[in-house]
XYZ file of C-alpha atoms in Angstrom:
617
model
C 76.889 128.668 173.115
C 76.231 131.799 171.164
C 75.189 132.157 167.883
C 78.993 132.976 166.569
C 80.492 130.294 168.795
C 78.407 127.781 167.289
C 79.622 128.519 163.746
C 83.233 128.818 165.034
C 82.654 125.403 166.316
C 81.556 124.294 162.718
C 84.722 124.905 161.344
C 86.762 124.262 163.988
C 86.342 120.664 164.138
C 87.671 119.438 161.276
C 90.812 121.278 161.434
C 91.433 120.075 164.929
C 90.395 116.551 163.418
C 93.567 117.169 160.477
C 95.853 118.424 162.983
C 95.505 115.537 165.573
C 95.684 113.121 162.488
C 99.201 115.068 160.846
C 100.607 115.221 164.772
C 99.524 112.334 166.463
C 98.034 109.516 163.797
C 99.711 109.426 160.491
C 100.551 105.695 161.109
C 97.713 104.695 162.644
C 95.350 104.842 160.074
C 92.156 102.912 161.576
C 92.158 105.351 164.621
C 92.745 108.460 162.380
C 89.256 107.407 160.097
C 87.413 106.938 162.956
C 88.661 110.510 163.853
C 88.099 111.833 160.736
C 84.450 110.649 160.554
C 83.624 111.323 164.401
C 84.880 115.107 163.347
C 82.386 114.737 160.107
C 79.375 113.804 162.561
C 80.239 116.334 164.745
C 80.039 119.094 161.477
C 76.757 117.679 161.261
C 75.648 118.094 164.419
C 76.894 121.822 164.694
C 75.395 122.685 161.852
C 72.111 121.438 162.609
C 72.100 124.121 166.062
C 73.654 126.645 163.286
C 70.527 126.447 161.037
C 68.219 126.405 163.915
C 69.601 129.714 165.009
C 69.508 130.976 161.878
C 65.458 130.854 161.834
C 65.765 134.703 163.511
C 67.805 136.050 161.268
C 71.269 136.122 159.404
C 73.538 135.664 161.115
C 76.584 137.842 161.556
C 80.222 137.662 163.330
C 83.816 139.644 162.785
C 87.378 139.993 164.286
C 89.751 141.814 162.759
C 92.887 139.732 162.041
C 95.555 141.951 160.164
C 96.292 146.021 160.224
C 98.339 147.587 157.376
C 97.699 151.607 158.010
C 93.906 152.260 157.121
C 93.628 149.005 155.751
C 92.036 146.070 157.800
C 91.458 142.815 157.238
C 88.791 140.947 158.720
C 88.136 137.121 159.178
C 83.820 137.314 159.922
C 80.981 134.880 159.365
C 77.651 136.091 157.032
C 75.375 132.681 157.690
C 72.284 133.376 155.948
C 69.981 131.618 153.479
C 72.200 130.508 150.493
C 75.401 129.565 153.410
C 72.814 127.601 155.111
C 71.716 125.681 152.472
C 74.961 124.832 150.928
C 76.200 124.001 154.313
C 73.443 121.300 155.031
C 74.437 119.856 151.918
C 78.047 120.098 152.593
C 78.066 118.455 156.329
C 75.547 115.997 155.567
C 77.160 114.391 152.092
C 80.304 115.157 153.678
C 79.498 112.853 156.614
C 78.214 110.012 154.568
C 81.309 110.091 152.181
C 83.477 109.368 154.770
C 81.415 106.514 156.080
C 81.639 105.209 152.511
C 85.080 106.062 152.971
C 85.807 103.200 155.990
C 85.083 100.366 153.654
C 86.708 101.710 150.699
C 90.007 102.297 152.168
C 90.053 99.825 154.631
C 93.211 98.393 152.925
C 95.020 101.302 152.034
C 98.322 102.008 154.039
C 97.999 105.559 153.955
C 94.499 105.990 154.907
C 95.599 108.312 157.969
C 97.186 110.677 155.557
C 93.700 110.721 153.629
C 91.530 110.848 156.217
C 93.245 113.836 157.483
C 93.353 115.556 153.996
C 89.481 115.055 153.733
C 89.267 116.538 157.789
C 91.431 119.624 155.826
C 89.171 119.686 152.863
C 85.950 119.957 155.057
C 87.658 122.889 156.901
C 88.774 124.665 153.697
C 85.363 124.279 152.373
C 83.045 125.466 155.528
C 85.508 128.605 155.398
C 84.284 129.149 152.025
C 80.539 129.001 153.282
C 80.599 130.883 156.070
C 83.181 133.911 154.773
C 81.265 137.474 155.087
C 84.414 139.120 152.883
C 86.278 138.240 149.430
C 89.828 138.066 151.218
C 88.761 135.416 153.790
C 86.861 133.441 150.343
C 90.533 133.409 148.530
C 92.300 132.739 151.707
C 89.961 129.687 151.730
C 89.506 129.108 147.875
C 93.296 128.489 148.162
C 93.262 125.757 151.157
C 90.743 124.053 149.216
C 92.894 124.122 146.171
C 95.793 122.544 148.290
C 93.760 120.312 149.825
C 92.006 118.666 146.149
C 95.802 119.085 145.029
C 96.720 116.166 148.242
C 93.921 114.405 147.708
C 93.994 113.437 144.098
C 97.687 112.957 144.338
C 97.036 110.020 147.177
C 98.070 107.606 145.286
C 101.531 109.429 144.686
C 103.453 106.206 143.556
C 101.607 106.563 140.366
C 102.657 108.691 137.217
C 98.748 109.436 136.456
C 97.781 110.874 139.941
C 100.754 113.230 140.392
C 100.285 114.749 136.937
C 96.483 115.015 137.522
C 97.357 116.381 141.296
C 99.449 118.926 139.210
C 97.257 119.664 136.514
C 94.638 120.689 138.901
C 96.415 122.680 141.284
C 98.324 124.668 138.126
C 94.804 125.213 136.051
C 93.163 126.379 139.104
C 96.025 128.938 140.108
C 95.278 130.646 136.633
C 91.600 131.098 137.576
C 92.651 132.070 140.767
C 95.086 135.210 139.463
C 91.744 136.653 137.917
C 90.275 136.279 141.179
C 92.971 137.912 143.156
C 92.878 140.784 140.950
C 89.141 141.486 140.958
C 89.514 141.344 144.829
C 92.194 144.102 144.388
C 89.995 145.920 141.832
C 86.934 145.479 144.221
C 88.369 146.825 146.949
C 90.113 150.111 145.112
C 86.127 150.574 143.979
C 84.330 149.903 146.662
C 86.680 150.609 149.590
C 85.631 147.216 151.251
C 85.170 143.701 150.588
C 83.002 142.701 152.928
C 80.030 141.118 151.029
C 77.461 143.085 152.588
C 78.754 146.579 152.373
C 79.593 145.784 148.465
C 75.614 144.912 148.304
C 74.146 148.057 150.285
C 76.528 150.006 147.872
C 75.405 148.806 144.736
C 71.947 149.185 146.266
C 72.502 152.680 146.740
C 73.894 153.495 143.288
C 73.274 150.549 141.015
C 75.627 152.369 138.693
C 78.735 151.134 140.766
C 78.507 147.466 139.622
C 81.327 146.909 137.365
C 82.091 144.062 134.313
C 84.839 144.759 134.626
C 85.455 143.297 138.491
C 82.284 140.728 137.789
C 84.619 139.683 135.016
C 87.282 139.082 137.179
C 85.959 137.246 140.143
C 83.908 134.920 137.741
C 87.923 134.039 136.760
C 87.899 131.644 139.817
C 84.238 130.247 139.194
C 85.779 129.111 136.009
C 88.755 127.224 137.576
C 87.097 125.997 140.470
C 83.639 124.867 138.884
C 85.957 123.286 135.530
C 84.372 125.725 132.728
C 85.705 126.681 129.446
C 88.581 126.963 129.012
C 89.952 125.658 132.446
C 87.654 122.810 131.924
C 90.230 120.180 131.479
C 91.830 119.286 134.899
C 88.673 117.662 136.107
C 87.996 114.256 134.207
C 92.089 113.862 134.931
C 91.292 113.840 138.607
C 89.631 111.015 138.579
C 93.328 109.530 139.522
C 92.327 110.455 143.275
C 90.528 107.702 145.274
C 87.008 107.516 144.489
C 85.339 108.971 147.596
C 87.438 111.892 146.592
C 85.819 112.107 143.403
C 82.657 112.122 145.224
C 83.066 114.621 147.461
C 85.468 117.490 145.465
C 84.908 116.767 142.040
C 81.191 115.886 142.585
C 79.171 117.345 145.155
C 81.459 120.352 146.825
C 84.553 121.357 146.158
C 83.648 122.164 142.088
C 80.013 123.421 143.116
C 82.064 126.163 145.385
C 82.285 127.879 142.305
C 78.686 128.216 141.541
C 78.009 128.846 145.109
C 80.452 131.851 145.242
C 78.841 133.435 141.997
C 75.491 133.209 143.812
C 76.839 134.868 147.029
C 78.158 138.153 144.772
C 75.479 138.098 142.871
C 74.610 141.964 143.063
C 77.963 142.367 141.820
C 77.040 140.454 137.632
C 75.479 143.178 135.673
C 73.312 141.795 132.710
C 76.509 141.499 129.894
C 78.317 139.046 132.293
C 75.499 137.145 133.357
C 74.512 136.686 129.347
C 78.440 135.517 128.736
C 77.483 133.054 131.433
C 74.801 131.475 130.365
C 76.165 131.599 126.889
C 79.385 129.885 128.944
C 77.615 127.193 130.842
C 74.934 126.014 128.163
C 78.457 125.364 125.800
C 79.931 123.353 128.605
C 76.826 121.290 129.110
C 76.680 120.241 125.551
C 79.779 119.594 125.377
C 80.342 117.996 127.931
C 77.651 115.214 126.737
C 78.794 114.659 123.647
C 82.645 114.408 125.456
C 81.349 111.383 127.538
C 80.582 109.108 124.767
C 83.997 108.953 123.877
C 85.207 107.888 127.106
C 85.191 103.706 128.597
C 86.325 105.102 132.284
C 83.319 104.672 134.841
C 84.720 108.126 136.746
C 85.593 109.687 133.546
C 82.214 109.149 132.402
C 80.786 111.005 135.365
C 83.426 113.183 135.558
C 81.943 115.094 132.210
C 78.343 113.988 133.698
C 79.629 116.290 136.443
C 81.046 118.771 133.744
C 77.811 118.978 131.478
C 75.796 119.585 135.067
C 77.965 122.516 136.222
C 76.660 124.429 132.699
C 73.416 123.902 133.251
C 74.219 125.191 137.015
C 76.007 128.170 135.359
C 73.371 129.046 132.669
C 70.506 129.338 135.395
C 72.587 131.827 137.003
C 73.224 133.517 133.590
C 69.475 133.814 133.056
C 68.911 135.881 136.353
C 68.031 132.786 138.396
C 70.461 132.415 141.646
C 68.184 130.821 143.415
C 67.716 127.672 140.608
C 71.305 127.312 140.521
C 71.660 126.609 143.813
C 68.777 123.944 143.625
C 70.254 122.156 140.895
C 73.722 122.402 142.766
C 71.796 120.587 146.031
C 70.088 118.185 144.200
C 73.307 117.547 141.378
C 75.263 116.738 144.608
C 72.617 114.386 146.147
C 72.613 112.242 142.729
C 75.941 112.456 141.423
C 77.353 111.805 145.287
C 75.470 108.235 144.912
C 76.481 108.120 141.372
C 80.177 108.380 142.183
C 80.122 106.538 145.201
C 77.689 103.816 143.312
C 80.481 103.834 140.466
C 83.313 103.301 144.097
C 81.463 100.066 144.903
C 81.647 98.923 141.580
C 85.257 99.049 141.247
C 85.826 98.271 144.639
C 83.527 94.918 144.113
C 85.233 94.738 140.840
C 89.168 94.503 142.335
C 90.030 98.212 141.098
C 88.960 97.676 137.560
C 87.444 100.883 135.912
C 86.941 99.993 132.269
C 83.033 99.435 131.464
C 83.802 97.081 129.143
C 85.496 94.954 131.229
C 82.324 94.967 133.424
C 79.040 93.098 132.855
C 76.853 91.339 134.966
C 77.230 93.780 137.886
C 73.224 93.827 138.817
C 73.293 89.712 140.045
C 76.312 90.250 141.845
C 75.456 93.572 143.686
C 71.683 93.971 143.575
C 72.032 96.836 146.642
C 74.509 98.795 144.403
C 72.971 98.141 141.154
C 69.220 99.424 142.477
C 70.821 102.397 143.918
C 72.997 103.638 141.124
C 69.222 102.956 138.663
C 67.726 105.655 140.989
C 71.132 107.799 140.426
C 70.486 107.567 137.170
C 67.009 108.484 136.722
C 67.768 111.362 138.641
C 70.621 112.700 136.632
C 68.239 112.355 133.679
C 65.498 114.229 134.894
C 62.677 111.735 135.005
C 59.368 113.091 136.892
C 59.432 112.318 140.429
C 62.787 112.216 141.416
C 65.245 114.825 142.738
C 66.788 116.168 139.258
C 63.491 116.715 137.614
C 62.126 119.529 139.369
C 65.790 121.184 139.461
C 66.238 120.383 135.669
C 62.824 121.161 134.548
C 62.590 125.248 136.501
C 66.357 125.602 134.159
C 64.247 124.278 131.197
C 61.681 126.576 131.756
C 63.864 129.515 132.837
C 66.111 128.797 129.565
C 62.939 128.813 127.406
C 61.245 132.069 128.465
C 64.937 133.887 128.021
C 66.326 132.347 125.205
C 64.977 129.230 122.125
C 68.768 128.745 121.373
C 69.533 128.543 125.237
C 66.586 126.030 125.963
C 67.198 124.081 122.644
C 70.930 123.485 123.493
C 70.343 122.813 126.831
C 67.484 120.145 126.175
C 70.444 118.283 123.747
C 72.208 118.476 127.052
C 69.092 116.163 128.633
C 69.285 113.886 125.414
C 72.859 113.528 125.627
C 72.839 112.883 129.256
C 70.524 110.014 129.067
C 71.984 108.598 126.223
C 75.697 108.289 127.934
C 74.197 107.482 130.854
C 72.196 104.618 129.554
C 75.033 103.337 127.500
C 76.953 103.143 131.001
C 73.994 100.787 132.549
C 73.369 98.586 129.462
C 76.860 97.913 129.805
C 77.640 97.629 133.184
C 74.914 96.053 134.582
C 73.518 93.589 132.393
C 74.758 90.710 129.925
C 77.999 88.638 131.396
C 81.011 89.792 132.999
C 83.721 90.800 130.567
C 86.861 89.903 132.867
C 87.876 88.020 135.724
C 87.565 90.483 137.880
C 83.524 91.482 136.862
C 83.143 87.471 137.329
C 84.092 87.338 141.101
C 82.722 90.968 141.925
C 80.803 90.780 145.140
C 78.153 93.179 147.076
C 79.833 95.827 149.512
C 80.017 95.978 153.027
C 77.324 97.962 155.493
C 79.646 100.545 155.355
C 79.746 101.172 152.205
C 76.167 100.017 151.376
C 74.275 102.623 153.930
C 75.329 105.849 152.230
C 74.260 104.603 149.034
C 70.929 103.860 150.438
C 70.838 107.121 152.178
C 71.721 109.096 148.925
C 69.453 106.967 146.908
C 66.532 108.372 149.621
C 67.352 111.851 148.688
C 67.581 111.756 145.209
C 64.396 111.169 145.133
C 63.141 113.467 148.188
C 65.571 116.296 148.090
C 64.163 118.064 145.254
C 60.820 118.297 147.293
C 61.087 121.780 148.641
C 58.457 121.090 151.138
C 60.403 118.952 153.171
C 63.236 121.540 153.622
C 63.806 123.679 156.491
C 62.337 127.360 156.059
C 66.163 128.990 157.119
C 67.543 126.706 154.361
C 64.984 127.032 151.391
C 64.139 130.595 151.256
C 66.140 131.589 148.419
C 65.231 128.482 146.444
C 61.444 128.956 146.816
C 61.750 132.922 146.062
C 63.192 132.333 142.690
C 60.836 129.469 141.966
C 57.548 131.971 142.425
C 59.253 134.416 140.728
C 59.863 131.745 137.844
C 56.019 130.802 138.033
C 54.733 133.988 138.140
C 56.509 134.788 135.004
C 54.647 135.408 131.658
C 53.921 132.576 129.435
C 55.465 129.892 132.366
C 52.533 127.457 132.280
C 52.704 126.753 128.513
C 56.874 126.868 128.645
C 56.306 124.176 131.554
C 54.171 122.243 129.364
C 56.620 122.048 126.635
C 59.296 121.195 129.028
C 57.120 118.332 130.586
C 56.561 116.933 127.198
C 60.160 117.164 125.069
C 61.769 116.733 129.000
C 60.758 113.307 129.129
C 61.077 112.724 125.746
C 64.927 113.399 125.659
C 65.710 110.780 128.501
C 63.199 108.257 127.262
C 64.574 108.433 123.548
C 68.323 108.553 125.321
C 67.927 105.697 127.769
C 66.066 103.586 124.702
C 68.133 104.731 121.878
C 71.491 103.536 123.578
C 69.940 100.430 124.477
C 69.341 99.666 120.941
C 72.352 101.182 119.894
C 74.623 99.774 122.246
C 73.197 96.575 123.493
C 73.302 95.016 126.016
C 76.254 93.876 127.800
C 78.041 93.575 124.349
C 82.085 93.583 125.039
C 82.946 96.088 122.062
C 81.933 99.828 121.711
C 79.117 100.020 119.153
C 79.923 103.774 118.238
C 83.279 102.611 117.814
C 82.785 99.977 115.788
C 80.707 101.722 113.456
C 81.951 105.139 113.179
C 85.486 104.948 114.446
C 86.507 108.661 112.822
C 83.152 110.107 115.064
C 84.302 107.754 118.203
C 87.836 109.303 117.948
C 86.726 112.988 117.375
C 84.719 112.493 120.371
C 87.577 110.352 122.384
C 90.077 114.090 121.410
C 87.582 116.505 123.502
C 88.335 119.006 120.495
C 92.241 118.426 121.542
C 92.253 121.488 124.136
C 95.178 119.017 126.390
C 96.921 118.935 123.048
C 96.671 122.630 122.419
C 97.754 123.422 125.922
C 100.425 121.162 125.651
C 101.756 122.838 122.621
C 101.344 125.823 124.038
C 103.190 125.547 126.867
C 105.979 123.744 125.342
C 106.629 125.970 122.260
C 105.524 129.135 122.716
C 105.411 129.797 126.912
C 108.399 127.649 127.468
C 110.752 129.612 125.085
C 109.483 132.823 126.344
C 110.485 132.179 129.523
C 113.539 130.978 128.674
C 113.961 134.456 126.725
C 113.237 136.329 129.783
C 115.715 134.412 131.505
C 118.291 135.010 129.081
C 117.320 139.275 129.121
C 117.687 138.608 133.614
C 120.961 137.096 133.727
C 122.707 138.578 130.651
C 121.183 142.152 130.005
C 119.912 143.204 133.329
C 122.194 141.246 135.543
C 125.526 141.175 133.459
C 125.191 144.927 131.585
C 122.843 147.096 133.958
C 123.699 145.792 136.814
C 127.698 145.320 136.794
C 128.469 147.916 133.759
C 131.218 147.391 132.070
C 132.703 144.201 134.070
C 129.493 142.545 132.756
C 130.178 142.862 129.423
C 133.519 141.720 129.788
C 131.763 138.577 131.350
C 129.120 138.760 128.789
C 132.293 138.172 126.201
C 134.087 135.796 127.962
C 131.208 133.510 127.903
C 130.642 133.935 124.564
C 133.755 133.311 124.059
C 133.953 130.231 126.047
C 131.311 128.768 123.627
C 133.484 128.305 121.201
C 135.581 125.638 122.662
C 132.981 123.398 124.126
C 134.196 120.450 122.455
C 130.773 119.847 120.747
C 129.883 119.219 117.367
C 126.555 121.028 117.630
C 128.066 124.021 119.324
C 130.533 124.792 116.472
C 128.023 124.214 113.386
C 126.223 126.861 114.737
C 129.834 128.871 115.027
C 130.583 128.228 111.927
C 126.810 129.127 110.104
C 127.338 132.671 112.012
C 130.844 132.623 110.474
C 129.403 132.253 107.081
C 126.501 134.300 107.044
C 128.552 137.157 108.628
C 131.361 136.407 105.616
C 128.515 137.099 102.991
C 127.153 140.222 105.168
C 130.650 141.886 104.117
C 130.784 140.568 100.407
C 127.632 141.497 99.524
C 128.379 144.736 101.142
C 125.323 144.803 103.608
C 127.876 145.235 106.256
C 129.496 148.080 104.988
């Protein structure tokens, strides 16, 4: 096979996996996971011969697919470094999701339609990867937004998962107009938007980069990768099935948004990527201080997830690519087990997600417990495991650029641990709260052997020795860079020191705070008004909600009225449409309803006064 067959064979098989699944298998859900899974493996296994002949050199592949005049579109593959990387991560958590996946919805009557919508996802998301232009990204961004839209909406029989289907398909489409129009704008400046060309350009004549377009394109970062203020579909898609959570909300589908801002890179001049970090350290904070508010195991690591993304997006703010896309790797190694961890939980505990309804968890599932500890120690940054050295080269990055950048940020570390530790006191430890927590029992091999696997590389993966050179390269670069810098060995110091200081005070504080295993919420109990301001999330649903009803809602039912009346009924058919226009109005007053003539009759009145007080005259 050559070099462009091989990737064409990447993402080819899932969408031949999803299309014998929708044809042939909707009903026969056992055969379609084994499908589905046999397609992830084989991802896995293509990818692997990808990477390997990627060690010469990028590699490069293009067919045009549409003609309009001068204009062509092309569908091409750019597989260097950063798609490498991002696609080992992708295939390989990918694959061990939908093992998880087998045990997990075992007992669900419409696992063929979900294994077939993750087969879709994994298609939507290698286009992403390998895409060489901006048209072939959105024409991919927007399968993957379909494809999170099915997915969280799989339990459709349920008010909570079509609204949070909804929500995130209609957030994301906002983000997504910016995105459209910067590709529009891009390609007016440029005359291309093929990511390449746009890079030997603004090479050329660094004075072509444009905030303007950067502005634009970071529009669908900020719906895809849920940052302010399209932030709040995400915790709501926790509805979906939990290996869902784990693999679009979690490790890929909301890290596609980081990934694209590190694959246009050259496009950000400084302005932007200040607004960014300045965006993504706000998000991380946040985030933290959102979690404490919330008793939902996914919602928990659903801001977790949130408050990770801005540190992701501030170490691209701060000129660091590279970082980002460590912290993305590693983020998806831990949170994957996290999420998955938090699966076997519920699944153990008969679909029950409230932590304090849990207890007791780490003598009933020892394997699941042990795994999700290493999870956590991760997410918090402790020395040794994966998170550290991803969270520690932000640390340092933040501190050499910016005090109030690294201070926030370092809250973001204290928070984390703190939330995070409340979650295992909790959960884990003391008696179970509920029937269900009483007769939880251990997971089956299925479900088990990702966890293990994940818990292996959140400690391993953030050991850059141990990845391939095709895959690393951009990873390592910004790391010398970062230690070459002036004044990095003190900053790293100081990181070392108040690094493990904010997740040994977290982890300790909330054990004293909260307890453990205690059945009530110790925040809430003694600061209710701080529990509930935390519990609103500042009230941006509420806003939007208002928002949409009163002011957006009206408007459009203005325009409506200005279509069919003015436009329509005058413009359009003259004077017969004013004769219409009349006769309805006329109409309205002999509706038979009470409400309809009051308003008649105020009209009557105030026009009565118009001519006495001779303001009509």
């Amino acid at each position: 096979m050559t070099d462009a067959q091989i990737l064409l064979a990447v993402l080819l098989t899932p969408l031949l996996s999803a299309v014998l699944i929708a044809c042939f298998l909707r009903r026969r859900g056992t055969l379609a996971s084994y499908l589905s899974v046999a397609a992830a493996a084989g991802i896995c296994a293509f990818s692997y011969l990808a990477i390997q002949a990627s060690e010469a050199g990028p590699i490069r592949a293009a067919v045009d697919w549409l003609h309009f005049g001068n204009f062509t579109v092309s569908m091409g593959f750019l597989f260097n470094g950063e798609a490498a990387t991002m696609l080992t991560m992708v295939a390989f958590v990918g694959l061990l999701i939908h093992v998880f996946s087998l045990g997990y919805m075992a007992d669900d009557k419409a696992k063929g339609r979900f294994f077939g919508g993750l087969s879709i996802f994994m298609f939507s998301m290698i286009g992403i990867i390998l895409a060489d232009n901006l048209i072939m990204i959105f024409v991919f961004w927007e399968l993957v937004g379909f494809s999170s839209y099915m997915l969280i909406g799989h339990y459709l029989d349920t008010d909570e998962a079509a609204a949070a289907s909804k929500k995130a398909f209609i957030v994301n489409r906002i983000g997504d107009l910016g995105f459209l129009v910067g590709i529009v704008y891009a390609y007016w400046h440029f005359g291309t938007t093929n990511l390449e060309a746009m890079g030997a350009a603004v090479n050329a004549d660094p004075s072509s980069i444009s905030w303007v377009i950067a502005a634009l394109l970071m529009c669908g970062f900020i719906g895809k990768s849920a940052q302010f203020p399209l932030h709040v579909w995400l915790p709501d898609a926790m509805a979906g099935p939990t290996p869902v959570s784990a693999l679009i909300h979690a490790a890929t589908m909301v890290a596609a948004g980081v990934y694209f801002l590190i694959r246009i890179a050259f496009l950000f001049p400084e302005s932007v990527l200040g607004g960014i970090a300045i965006l993504g350290t706000s998000v991380a904070v946040y985030a933290g201080f959102c979690a404490y508010g919330q008793n939902d195991i996914k919602k928990i690591l659903a801001y977790s997830t949130l408050s990770q993304l801005g540190y992701m997006s501030a170490a691209f703010g701060l000129g660091y690519p590279g970082i980002a896309l460590f912290h993305l790797i590693t983020h998806a190694f831990f949170k994957a087990l996290l999420f998955l961890g938090a699966g076997s939980i519920i699944h153990g505990c008969h679909h029950e997600q409230d932590i304090f309804k849990m207890g007791g968890i780490f003598k009933k599932m020892p394997i699941t417990s042990i795994t999700f500890f290493i999870g956590v120690l991760a997410l918090c940054g402790v020395y040794g495991f994966a998170g550290f050295y991803s969270k520690d080269a932000i640390l340092v990055a933040g501190g050499l650029n910016s005090t109030v950048i690294f201070v926030l940020l370092t809250l973001g570390a204290f928070l984390t641990a703190g939330y995070m530790g409340r979650l295992v006191w909790i959960v884990f430890f003391g008696k179970p709260k509920s029937d269900a927590a009483s007769h939880a029992h251990e997971s089956g091999f299925s479900m088990v052997l990702p966890l293990i696997i994940l818990a292996v590389l959140s400690v391993v993966g953030g050991w850059i020795g141990v990845w391939p050179e095709a895959t690393g390269e951009i990873i390592r670069n910004n790391l010398e860079h970062l230690h070459d810098a002036e004044g990095h060995d003190a900053m790293h110091i100081k990181v070392m020191i108040l690094g493990s200081a904010a997740w040994i005070v977290g982890l300790l504080g909330s054990l004293f705070f909260y307890g453990v295993g205690k059945n009530g919420d110790a925040l809430h109990n003694r600061a209710k008004p701080v529990y509930e301001f935390l519990k609103a999330r500042l009230w941006f649903d509420e806003i939007y909600d208002f928002y949409v009803a009163k002011v957006q809602h009206r408007f459009a039912v203005l325009l409506s009225f200005l279509d069919i009346f003015l436009i329509k009924g005058i413009f359009v058919r003259g004077s017969a449409g004013l004769v219409g226009l009349v006769g309805t109005c006329s109409r309205s007053l002999h509706v038979g309803n009470i409400h309809g003539y009051v308003y008649w009759f105020l009209a009557g009145i105030i026009l009565l006064w118009a001519f006495a007080a001779g303001v009509a005259l």
